[in-house]
Short mmCIF file of C-alpha atoms and ligand atoms in Angstrom, two decimals:
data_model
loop_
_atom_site.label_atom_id
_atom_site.label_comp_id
_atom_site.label_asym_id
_atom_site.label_seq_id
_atom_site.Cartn_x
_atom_site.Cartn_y
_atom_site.Cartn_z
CA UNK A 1420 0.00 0.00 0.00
CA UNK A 1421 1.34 3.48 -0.93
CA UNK A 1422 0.91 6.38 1.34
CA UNK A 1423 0.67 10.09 0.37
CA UNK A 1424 0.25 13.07 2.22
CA UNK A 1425 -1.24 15.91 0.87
CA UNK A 1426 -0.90 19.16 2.58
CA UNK A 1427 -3.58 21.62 1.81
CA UNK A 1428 -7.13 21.09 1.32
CA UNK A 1429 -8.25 23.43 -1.33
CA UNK A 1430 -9.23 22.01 -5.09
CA UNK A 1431 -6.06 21.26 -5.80
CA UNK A 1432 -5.36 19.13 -2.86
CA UNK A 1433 -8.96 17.30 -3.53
CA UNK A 1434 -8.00 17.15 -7.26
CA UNK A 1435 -4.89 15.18 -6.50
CA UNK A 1436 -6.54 13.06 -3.96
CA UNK A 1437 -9.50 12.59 -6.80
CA UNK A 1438 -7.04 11.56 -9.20
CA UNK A 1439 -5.07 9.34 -6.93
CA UNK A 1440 -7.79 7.30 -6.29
CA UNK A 1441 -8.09 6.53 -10.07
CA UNK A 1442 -5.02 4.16 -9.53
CA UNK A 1443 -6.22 3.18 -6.03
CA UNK A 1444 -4.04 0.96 -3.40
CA UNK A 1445 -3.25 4.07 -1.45
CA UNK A 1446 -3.63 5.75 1.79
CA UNK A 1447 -4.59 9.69 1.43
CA UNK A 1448 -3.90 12.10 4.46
CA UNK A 1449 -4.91 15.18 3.27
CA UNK A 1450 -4.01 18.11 6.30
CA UNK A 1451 -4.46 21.35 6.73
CA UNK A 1452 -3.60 23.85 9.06
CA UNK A 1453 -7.22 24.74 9.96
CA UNK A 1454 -10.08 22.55 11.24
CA UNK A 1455 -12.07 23.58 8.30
CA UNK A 1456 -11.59 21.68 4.84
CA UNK A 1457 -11.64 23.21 1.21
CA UNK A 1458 -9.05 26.21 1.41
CA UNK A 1459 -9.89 28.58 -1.35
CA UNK A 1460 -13.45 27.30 -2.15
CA UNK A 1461 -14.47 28.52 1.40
CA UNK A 1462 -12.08 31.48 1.89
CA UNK A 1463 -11.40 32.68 -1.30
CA UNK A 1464 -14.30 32.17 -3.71
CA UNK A 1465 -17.64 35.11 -3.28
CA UNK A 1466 -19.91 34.65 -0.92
CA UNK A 1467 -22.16 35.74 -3.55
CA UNK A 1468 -21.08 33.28 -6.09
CA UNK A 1469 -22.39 30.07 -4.31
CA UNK A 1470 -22.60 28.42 -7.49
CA UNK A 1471 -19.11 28.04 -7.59
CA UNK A 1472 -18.85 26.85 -4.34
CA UNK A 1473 -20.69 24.07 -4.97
CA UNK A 1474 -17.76 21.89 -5.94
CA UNK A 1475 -17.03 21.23 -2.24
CA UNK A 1476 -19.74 18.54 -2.37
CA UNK A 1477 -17.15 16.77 -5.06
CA UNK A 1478 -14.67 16.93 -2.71
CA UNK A 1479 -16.85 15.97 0.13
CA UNK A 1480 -17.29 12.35 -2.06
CA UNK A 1481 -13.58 12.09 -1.97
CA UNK A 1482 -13.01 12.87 1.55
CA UNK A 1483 -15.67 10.03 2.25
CA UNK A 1484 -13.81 7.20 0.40
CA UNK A 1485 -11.92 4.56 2.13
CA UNK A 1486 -8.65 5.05 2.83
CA UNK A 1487 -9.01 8.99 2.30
CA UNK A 1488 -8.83 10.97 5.79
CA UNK A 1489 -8.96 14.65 6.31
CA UNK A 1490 -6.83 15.75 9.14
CA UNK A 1491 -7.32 19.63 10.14
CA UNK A 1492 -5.86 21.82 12.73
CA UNK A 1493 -2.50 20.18 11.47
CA UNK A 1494 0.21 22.61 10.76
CA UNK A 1495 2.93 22.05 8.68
CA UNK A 1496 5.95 23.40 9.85
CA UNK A 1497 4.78 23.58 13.58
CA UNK A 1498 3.09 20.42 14.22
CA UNK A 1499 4.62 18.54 12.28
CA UNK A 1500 7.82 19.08 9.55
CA UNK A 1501 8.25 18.09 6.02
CA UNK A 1502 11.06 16.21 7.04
CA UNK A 1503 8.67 14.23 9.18
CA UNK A 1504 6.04 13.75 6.67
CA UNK A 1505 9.05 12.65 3.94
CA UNK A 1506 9.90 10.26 6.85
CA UNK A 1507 6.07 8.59 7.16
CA UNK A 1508 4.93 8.89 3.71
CA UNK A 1509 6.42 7.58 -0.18
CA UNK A 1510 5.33 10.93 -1.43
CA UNK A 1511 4.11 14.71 -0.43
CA UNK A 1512 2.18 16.96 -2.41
CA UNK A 1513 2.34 20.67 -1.30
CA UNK A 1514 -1.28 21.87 -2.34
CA UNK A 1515 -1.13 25.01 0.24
CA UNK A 1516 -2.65 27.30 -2.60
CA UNK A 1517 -0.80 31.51 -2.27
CA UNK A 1518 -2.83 32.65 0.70
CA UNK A 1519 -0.43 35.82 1.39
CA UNK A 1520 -1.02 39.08 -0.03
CA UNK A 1521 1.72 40.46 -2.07
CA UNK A 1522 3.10 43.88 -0.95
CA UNK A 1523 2.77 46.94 -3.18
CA UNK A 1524 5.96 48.00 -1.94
CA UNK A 1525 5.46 51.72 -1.79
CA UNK A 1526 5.68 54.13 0.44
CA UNK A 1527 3.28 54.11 2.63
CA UNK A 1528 1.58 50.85 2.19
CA UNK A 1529 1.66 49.73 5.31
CA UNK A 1530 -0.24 52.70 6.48
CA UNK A 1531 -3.78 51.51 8.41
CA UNK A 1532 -6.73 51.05 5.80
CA UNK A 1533 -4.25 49.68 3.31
CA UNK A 1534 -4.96 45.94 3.07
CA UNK A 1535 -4.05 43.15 0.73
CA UNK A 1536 -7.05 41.27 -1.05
CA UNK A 1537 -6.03 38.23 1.18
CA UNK A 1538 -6.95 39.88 4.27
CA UNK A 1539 -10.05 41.73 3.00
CA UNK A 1540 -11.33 38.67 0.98
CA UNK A 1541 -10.47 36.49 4.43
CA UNK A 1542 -11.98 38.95 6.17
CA UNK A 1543 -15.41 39.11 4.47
CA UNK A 1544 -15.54 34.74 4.27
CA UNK A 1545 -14.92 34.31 7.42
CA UNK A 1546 -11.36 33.56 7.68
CA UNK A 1547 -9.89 33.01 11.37
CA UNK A 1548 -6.79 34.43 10.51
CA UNK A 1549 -8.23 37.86 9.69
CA UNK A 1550 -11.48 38.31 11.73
CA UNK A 1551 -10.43 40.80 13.36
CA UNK A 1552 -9.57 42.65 10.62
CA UNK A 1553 -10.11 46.50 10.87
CA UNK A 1554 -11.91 48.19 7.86
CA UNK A 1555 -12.29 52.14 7.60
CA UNK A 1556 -15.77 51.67 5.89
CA UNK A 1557 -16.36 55.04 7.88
CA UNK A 1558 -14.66 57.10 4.91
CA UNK A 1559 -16.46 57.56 1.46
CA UNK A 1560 -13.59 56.71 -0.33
CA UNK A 1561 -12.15 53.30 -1.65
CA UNK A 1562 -9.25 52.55 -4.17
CA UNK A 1563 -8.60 49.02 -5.43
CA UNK A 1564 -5.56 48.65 -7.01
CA UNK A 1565 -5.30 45.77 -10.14
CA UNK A 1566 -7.04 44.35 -12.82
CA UNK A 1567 -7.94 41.15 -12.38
CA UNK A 1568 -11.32 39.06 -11.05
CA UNK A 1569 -10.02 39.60 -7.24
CA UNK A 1570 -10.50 43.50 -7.84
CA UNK A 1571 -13.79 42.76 -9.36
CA UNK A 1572 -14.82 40.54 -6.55
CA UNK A 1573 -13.84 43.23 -4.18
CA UNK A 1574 -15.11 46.05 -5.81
CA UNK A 1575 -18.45 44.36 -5.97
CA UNK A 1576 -18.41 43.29 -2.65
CA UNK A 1577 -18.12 46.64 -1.32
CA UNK A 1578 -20.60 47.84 -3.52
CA UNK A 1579 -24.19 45.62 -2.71
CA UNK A 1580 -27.07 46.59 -0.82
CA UNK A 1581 -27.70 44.17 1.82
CA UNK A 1582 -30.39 42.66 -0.20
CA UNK A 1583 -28.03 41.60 -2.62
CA UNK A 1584 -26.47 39.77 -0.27
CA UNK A 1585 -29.54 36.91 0.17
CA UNK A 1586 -28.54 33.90 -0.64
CA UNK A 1587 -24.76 34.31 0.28
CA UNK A 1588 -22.87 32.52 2.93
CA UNK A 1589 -20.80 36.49 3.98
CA UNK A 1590 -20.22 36.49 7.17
CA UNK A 1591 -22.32 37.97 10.11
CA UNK A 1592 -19.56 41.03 10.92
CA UNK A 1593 -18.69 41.49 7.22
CA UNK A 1594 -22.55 41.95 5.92
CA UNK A 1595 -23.40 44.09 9.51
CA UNK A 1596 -20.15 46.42 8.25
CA UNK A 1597 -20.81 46.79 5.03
CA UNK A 1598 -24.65 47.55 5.78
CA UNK A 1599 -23.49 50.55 7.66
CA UNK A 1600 -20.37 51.38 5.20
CA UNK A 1601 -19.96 54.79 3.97
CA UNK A 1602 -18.08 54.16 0.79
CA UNK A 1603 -19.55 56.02 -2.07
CA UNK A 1604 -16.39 56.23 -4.05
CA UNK A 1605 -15.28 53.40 -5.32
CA UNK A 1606 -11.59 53.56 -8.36
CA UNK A 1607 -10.29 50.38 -9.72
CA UNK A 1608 -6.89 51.46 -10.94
CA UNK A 1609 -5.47 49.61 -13.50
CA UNK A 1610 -1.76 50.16 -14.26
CA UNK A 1611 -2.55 49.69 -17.71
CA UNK A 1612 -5.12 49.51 -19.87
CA UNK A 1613 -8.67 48.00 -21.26
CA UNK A 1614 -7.43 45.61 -23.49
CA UNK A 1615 -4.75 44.54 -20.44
CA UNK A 1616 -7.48 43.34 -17.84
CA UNK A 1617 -6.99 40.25 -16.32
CA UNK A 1618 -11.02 40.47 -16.00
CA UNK A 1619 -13.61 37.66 -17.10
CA UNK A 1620 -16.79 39.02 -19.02
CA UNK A 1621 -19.11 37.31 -16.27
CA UNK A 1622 -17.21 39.03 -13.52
CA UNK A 1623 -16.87 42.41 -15.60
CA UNK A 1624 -21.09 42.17 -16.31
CA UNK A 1625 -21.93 41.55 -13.04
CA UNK A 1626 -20.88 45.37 -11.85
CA UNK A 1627 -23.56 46.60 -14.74
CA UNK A 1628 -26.39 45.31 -12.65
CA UNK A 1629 -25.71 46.17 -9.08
CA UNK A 1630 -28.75 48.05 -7.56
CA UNK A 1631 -26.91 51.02 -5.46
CA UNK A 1632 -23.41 51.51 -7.69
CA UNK A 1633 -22.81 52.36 -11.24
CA UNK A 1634 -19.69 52.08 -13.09
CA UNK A 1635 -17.93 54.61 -15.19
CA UNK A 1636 -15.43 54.06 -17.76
CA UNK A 1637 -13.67 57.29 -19.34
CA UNK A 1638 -14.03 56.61 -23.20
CA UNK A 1639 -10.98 58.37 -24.60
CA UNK A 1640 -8.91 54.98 -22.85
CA UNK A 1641 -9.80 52.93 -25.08
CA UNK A 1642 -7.68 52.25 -28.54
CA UNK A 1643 -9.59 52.52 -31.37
CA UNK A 1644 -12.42 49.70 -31.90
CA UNK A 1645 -11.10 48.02 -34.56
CA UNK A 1646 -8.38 47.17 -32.71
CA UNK A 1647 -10.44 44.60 -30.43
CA UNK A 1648 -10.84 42.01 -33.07
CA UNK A 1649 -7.19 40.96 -32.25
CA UNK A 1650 -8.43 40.34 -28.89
CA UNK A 1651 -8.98 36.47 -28.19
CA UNK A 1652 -13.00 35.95 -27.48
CA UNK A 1653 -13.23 36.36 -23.81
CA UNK A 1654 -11.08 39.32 -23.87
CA UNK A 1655 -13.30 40.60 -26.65
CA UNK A 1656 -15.90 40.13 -24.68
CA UNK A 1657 -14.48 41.95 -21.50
CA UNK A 1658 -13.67 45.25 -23.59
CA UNK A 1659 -17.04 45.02 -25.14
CA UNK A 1660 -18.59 45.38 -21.74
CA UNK A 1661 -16.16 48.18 -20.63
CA UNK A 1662 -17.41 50.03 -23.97
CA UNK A 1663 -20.58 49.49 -22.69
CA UNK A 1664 -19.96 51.10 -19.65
CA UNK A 1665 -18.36 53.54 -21.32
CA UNK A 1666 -21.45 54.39 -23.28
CA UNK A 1667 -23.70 54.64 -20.46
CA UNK A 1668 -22.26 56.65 -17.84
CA UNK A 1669 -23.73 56.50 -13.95
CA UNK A 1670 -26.95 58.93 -14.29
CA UNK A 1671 -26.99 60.01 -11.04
CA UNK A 1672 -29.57 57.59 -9.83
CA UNK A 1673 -27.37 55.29 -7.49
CA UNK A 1674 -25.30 56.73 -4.52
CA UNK A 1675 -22.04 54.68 -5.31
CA UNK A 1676 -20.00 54.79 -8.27
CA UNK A 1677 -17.43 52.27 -8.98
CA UNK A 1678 -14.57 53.94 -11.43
CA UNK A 1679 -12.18 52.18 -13.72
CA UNK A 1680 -9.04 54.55 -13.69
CA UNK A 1681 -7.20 53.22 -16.63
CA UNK A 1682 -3.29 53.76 -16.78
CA UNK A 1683 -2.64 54.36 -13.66
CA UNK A 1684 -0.45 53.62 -11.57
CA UNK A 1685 0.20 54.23 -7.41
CA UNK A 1686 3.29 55.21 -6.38
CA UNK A 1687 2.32 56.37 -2.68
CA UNK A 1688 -0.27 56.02 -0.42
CA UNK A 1689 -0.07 59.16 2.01
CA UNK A 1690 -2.19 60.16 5.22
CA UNK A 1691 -1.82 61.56 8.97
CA UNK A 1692 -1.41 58.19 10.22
CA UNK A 1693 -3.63 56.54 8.18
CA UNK A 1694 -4.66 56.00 4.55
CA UNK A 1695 -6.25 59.25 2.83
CA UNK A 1696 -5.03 59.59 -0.24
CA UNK A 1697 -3.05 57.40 -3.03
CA UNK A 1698 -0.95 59.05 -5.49
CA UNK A 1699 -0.84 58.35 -8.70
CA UNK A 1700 1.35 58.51 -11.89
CA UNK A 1701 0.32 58.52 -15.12
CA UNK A 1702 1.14 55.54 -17.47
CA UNK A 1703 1.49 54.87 -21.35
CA UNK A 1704 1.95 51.58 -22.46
CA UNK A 1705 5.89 50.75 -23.88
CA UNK A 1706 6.67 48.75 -27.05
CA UNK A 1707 6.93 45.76 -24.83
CA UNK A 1708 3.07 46.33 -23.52
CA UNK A 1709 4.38 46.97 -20.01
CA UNK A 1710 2.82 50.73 -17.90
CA UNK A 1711 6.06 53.06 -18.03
CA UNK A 1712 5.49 56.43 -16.12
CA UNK A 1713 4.93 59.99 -17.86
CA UNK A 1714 5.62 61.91 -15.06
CA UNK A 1715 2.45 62.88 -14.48
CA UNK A 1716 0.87 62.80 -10.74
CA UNK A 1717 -2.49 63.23 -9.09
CA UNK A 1718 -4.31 62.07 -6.11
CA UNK A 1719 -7.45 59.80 -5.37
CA UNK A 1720 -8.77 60.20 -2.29
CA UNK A 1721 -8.81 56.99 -0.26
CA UNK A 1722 -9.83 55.69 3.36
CA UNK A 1723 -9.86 52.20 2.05
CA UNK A 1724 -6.94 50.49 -0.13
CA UNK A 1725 -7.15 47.95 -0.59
CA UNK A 1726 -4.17 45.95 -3.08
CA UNK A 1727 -5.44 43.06 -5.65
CA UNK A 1728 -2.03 42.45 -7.17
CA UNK A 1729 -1.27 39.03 -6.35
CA UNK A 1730 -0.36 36.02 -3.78
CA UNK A 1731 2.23 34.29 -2.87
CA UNK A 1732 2.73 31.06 -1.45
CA UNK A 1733 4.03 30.37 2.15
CA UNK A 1734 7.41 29.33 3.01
CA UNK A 1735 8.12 26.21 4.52
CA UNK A 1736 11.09 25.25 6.66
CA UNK A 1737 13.07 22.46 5.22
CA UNK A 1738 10.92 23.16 1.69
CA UNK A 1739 13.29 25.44 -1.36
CA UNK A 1740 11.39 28.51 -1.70
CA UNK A 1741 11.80 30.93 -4.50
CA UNK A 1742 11.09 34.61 -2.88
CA UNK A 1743 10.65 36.56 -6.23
CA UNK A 1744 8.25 33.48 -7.57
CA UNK A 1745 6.70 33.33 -4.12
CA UNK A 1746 6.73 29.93 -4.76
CA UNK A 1747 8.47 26.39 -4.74
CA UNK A 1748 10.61 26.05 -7.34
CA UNK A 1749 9.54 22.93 -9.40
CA UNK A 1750 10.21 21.08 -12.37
CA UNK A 1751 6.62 20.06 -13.89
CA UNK A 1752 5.59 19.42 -10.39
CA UNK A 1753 8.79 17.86 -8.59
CA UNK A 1754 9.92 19.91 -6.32
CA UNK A 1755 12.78 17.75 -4.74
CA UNK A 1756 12.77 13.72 -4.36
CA UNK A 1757 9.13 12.60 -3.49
CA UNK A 1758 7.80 15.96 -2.70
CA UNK A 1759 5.32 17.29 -5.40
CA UNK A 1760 3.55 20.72 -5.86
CA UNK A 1761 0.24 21.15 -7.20
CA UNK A 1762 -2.49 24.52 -7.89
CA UNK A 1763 -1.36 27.92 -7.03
CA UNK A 1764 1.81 26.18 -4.87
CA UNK A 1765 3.40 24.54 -8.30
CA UNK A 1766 1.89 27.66 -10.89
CA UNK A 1767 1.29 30.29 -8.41
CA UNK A 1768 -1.82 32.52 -8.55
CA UNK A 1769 -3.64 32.33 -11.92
CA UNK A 1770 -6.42 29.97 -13.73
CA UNK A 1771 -9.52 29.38 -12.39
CA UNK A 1772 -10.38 26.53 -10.07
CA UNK A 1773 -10.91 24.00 -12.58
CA UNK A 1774 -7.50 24.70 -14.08
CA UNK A 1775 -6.17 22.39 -10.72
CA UNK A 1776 -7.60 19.20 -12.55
CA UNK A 1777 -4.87 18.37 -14.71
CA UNK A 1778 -2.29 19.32 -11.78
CA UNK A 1779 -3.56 17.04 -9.67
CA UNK A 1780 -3.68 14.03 -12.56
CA UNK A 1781 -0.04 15.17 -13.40
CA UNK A 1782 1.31 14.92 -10.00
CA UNK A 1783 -0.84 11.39 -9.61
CA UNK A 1784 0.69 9.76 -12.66
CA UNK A 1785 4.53 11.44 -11.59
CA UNK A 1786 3.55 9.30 -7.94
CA UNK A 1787 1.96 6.24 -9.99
CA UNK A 1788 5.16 6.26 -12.04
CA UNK A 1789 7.73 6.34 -9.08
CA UNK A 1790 5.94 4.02 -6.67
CA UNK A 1791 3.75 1.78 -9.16
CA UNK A 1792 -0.17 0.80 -7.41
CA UNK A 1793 0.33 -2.55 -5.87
CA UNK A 1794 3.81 -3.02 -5.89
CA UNK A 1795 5.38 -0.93 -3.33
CA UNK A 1796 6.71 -2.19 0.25
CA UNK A 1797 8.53 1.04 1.02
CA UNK A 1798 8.47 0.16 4.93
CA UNK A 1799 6.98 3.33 5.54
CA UNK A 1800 4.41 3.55 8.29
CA UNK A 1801 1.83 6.39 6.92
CA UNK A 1802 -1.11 7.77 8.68
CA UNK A 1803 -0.12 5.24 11.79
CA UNK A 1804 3.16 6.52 11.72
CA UNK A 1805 1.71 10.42 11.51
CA UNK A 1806 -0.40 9.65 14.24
CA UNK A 1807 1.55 8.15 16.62
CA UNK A 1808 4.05 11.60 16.29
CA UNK A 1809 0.71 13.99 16.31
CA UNK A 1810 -0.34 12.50 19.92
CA UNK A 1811 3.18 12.98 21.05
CA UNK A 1812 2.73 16.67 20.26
CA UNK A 1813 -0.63 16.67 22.05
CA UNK A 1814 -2.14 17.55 18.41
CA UNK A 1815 -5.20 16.18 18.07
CA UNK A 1816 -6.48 16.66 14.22
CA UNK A 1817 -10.09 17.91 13.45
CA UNK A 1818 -11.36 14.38 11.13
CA UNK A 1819 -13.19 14.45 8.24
CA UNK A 1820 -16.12 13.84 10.55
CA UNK A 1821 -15.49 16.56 12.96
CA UNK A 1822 -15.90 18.81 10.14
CA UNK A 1823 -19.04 17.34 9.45
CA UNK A 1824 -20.29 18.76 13.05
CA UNK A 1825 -18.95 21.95 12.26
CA UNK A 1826 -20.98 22.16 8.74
CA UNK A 1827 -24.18 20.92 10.93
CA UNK A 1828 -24.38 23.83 13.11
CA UNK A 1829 -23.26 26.80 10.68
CA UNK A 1830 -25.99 25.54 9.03
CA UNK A 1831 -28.11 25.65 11.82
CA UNK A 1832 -27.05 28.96 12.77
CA UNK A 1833 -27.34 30.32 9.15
CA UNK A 1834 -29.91 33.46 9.04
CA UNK A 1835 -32.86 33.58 6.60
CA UNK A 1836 -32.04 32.75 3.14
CA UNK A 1837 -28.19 32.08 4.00
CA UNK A 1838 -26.80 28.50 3.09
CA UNK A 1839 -24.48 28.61 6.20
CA UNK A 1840 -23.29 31.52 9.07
CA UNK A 1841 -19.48 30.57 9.16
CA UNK A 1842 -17.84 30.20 12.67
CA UNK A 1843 -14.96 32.23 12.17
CA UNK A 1844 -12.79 31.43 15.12
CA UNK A 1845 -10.51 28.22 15.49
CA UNK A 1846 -11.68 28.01 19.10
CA UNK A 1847 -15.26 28.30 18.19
CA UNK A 1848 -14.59 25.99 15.39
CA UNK A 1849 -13.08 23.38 17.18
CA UNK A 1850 -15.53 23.37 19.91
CA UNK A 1851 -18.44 22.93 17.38
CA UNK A 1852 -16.23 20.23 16.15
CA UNK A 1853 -16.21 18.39 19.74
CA UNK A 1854 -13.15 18.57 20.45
P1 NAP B 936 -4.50 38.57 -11.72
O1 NAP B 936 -5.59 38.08 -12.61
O2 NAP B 936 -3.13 38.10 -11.99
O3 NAP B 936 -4.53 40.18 -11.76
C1 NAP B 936 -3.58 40.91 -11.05
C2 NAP B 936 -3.68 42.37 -11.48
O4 NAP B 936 -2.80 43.12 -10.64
C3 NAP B 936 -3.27 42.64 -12.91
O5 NAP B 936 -4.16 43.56 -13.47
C4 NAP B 936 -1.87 43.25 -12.75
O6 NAP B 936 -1.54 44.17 -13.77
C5 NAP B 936 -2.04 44.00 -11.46
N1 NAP B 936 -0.78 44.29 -10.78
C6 NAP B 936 0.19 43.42 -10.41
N2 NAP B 936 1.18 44.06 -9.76
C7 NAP B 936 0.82 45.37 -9.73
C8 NAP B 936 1.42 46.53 -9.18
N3 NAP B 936 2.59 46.46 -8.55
N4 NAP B 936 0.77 47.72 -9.32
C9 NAP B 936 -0.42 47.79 -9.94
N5 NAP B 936 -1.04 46.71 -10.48
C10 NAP B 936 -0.44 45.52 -10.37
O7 NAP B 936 -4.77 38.19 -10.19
P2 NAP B 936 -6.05 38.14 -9.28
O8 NAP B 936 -7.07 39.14 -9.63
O9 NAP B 936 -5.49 38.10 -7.90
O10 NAP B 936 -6.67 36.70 -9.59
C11 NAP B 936 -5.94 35.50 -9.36
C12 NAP B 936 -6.56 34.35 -10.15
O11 NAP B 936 -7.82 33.99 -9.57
C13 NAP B 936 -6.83 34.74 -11.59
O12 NAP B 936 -6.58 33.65 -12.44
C14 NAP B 936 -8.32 35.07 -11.56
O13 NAP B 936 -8.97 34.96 -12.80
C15 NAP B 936 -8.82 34.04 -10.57
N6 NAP B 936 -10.11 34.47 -9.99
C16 NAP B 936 -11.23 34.07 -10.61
C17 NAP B 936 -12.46 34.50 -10.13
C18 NAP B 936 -13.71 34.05 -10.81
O14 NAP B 936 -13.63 33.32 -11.78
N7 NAP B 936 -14.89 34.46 -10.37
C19 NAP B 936 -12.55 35.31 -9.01
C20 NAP B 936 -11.36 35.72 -8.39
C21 NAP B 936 -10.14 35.29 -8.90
P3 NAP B 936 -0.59 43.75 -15.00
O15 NAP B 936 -1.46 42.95 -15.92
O16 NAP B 936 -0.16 45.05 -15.57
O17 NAP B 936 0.54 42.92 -14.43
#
């Protein structure tokens, strides 16, 4: 029988798991540092886009077949080390996603009100690690800084009504906060421009049908129209919408405004000890399609930043780490002998969630090829082994069954319309979980 941990439980840690199973004759430990399974699908992924979230009940089928456990409140690194889980199992597949926010690295981003998308995205699903997260949703005034869906998802976020919120799974202090927010002003800056979003048309669409906000797109950004046919079809599709948006400016009619500020880019976020304005330079696109400066400066006024630029993956002791890839360095998965790296760990932070799949079915055939289904006596003592060492430690792992308590009452505690209310505190978590 082969064993394999997998550390992380987001899709591409279920993918993997999904696709080892294909081959069978294995044991699956799949840990995680919190009690709670599914990683980005519950942190990461809308509240208001449940749809998507509904993949978790694929991933619940795994977690339920034999020989496939689900060990949270294990932590890598403190609990237990990858030397350790090298020691207990033939192979280890990092699946620990890029859950930290990636600096802007200007001056005064680490002013208060300047937050990552990590943290503010944690902070409206309920993460543990940033419940406590303080918002200035007191000022009228938000900046968003990047291009891509996460900008869109927090733009829009910021924007609802609470009744747009029925249905979702946000969390209790998140939808209370927002209720009461005073954000009218809402900029998306993109360093460069329309036809260099990272935006999906779906994404892009939804902020032409909010009730209270109204985008507004300045039409002298865009190149001339003919030039969008070059544009692959989703792109095409994206700029279409941002003409459209374009072509109907906000009438006056709903009290927030969400405003796509096309080449530009921050260079300083300033404030008597805290956020109130960002600066901004003025960009033109070079022969390489990269945002060089003009020289040019002005200021946004901002309570809120908050930076959608990017993740990173977290370092490991004992794992290589490459700080400018914020990642571990990896040769079509292998990161050194027997350790693997799958999703946003192996790629780092791009594709959507289905784009894990094929990661997972990589990694499974690299493992199937090194220690073959049914003929492998590597002496090596798996979950017994793991679990001997975790009750050493006094570290008693949240089972896939535990969980199962924990989904029972945030469903029971969900309000009206609301699939779930989220505990959002590993004490409250683990408690609910019985232990
Ligand atoms: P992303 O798509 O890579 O976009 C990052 C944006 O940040 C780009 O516009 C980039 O501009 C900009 N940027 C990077 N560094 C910057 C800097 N120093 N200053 C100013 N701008 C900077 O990343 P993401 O939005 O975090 O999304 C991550 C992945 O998750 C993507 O694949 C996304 O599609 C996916 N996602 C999907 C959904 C959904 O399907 N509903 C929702 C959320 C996320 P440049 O292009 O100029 O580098």
């Amino acid at each position: 029988m082969r064993h394999i941990a997998i550390v992380g439980s987001g899709p591409a840690g279920f993918y993997t798991a999904e696709a080892l199973l294909k081959s069978g004759d294995a044991t699956i430990d799949i840990i995680d540092r919190l009690p709670v399974p599914y990683g980005l699908i519950r942190f990461g992924v809308a509240p208001d886009h449940q749809s998507i979230k509904a993949v978790s009940r694929r991933y619940e089928k795994v977690a339920l077949t034999p020989g496939v456990r689900f060990l949270g409140n294990v932590h890598l690194g403190a609990d237990v080390s990858s030397e350790e889980l090298l020691h207990y199992y033939d192979a280890v597949v990092l699946a620990t996603g890029a859950p930290l926010d990636r600096r802007l690295g200007i001056p005064g981003d680490d002013l208060p009100g300047v937050v990552g998308s990590a943290a503010f995205v944690g902070w409206y699903n309920g993460h543990p690690d940033f419940a406590d997260l303080a918002l200035p949703l007191d000022q009228g005034d938000a900046v968003i800084v990047g291009n891509g869906n996460v900008a869109l998802d927090c733009a829009r976020i910021l924007a609802k009504t609470p009744g747009e919120f029925v249905g979702s799974d946000i969390v209790a202090h998140a939808f209370e906060a927002l209720g009461s927010s005073a954000i009218r002003a809402i900029t998306i800056l993109g360093r460069r421009g329309p036809h260099q979003i990272a935006m999906t048309p779906k994404e892009l669409g939804e902020l032409g049908h909010l009730e209270a906000a109204a985008p507004l797109v300045d039409p002298d950004d865009f190149p001339p129209a003919g030039t969008d046919a070059a544009l692959d079809p989703g792109q095409r599709k994206s700029v279409e919408l941002l003409r459209g948006f374009a072509a109907s400016p906000p009438d006056g009619s709903k009290p927030r405004t969400i405003t796509f500020d096309f080449f530009a880019k921050p260079i300083a976020i300033e404030g008597e000890g805290r956020a109130e304005r960002v600066i901004v330079e003025r960009t033109a696109l070079g022969p390489d399609g990269q945002a060089r400066g003009t020289g040019q400066t002005y200021a946004i006024p901002a309570g809120l930043v908050i930076s959608c630029i990017g993740y990173a993956s977290p370092p490991i002791p004992g794992v290589p780490y490459d700080e400018a890839l914020g990642r571990y360095p990896n040769r079509d998965g292998l990161v050194e002998e027997r350790m693997f790296a799958v999703g946003w760990a192996r790629r780092g932070p791009t594709g959507t969630i289905g784009t894990n799949r094929p990661d997972g079915f990589a990694v499974a055939e690299a493992i199937d090829a090194a220690f073959p289904p049914g003929t492998t006596d590597t002496g090596r003592d798996g979950p017994a082994g793991l679990d001997r060492l975790l009750a050493s430690r006094g570290c008693d792992p949240v089972l896939f069954a535990d969980w199962q308590k924990i989904e029972a009452a945030e469903v029971a505690a969900a309000r009206a319309g609301a699939p779930r209310e989220k505990l959002v505190r590993v004490p409250d978590l683990l408690k609910a979980s019985g232990h």
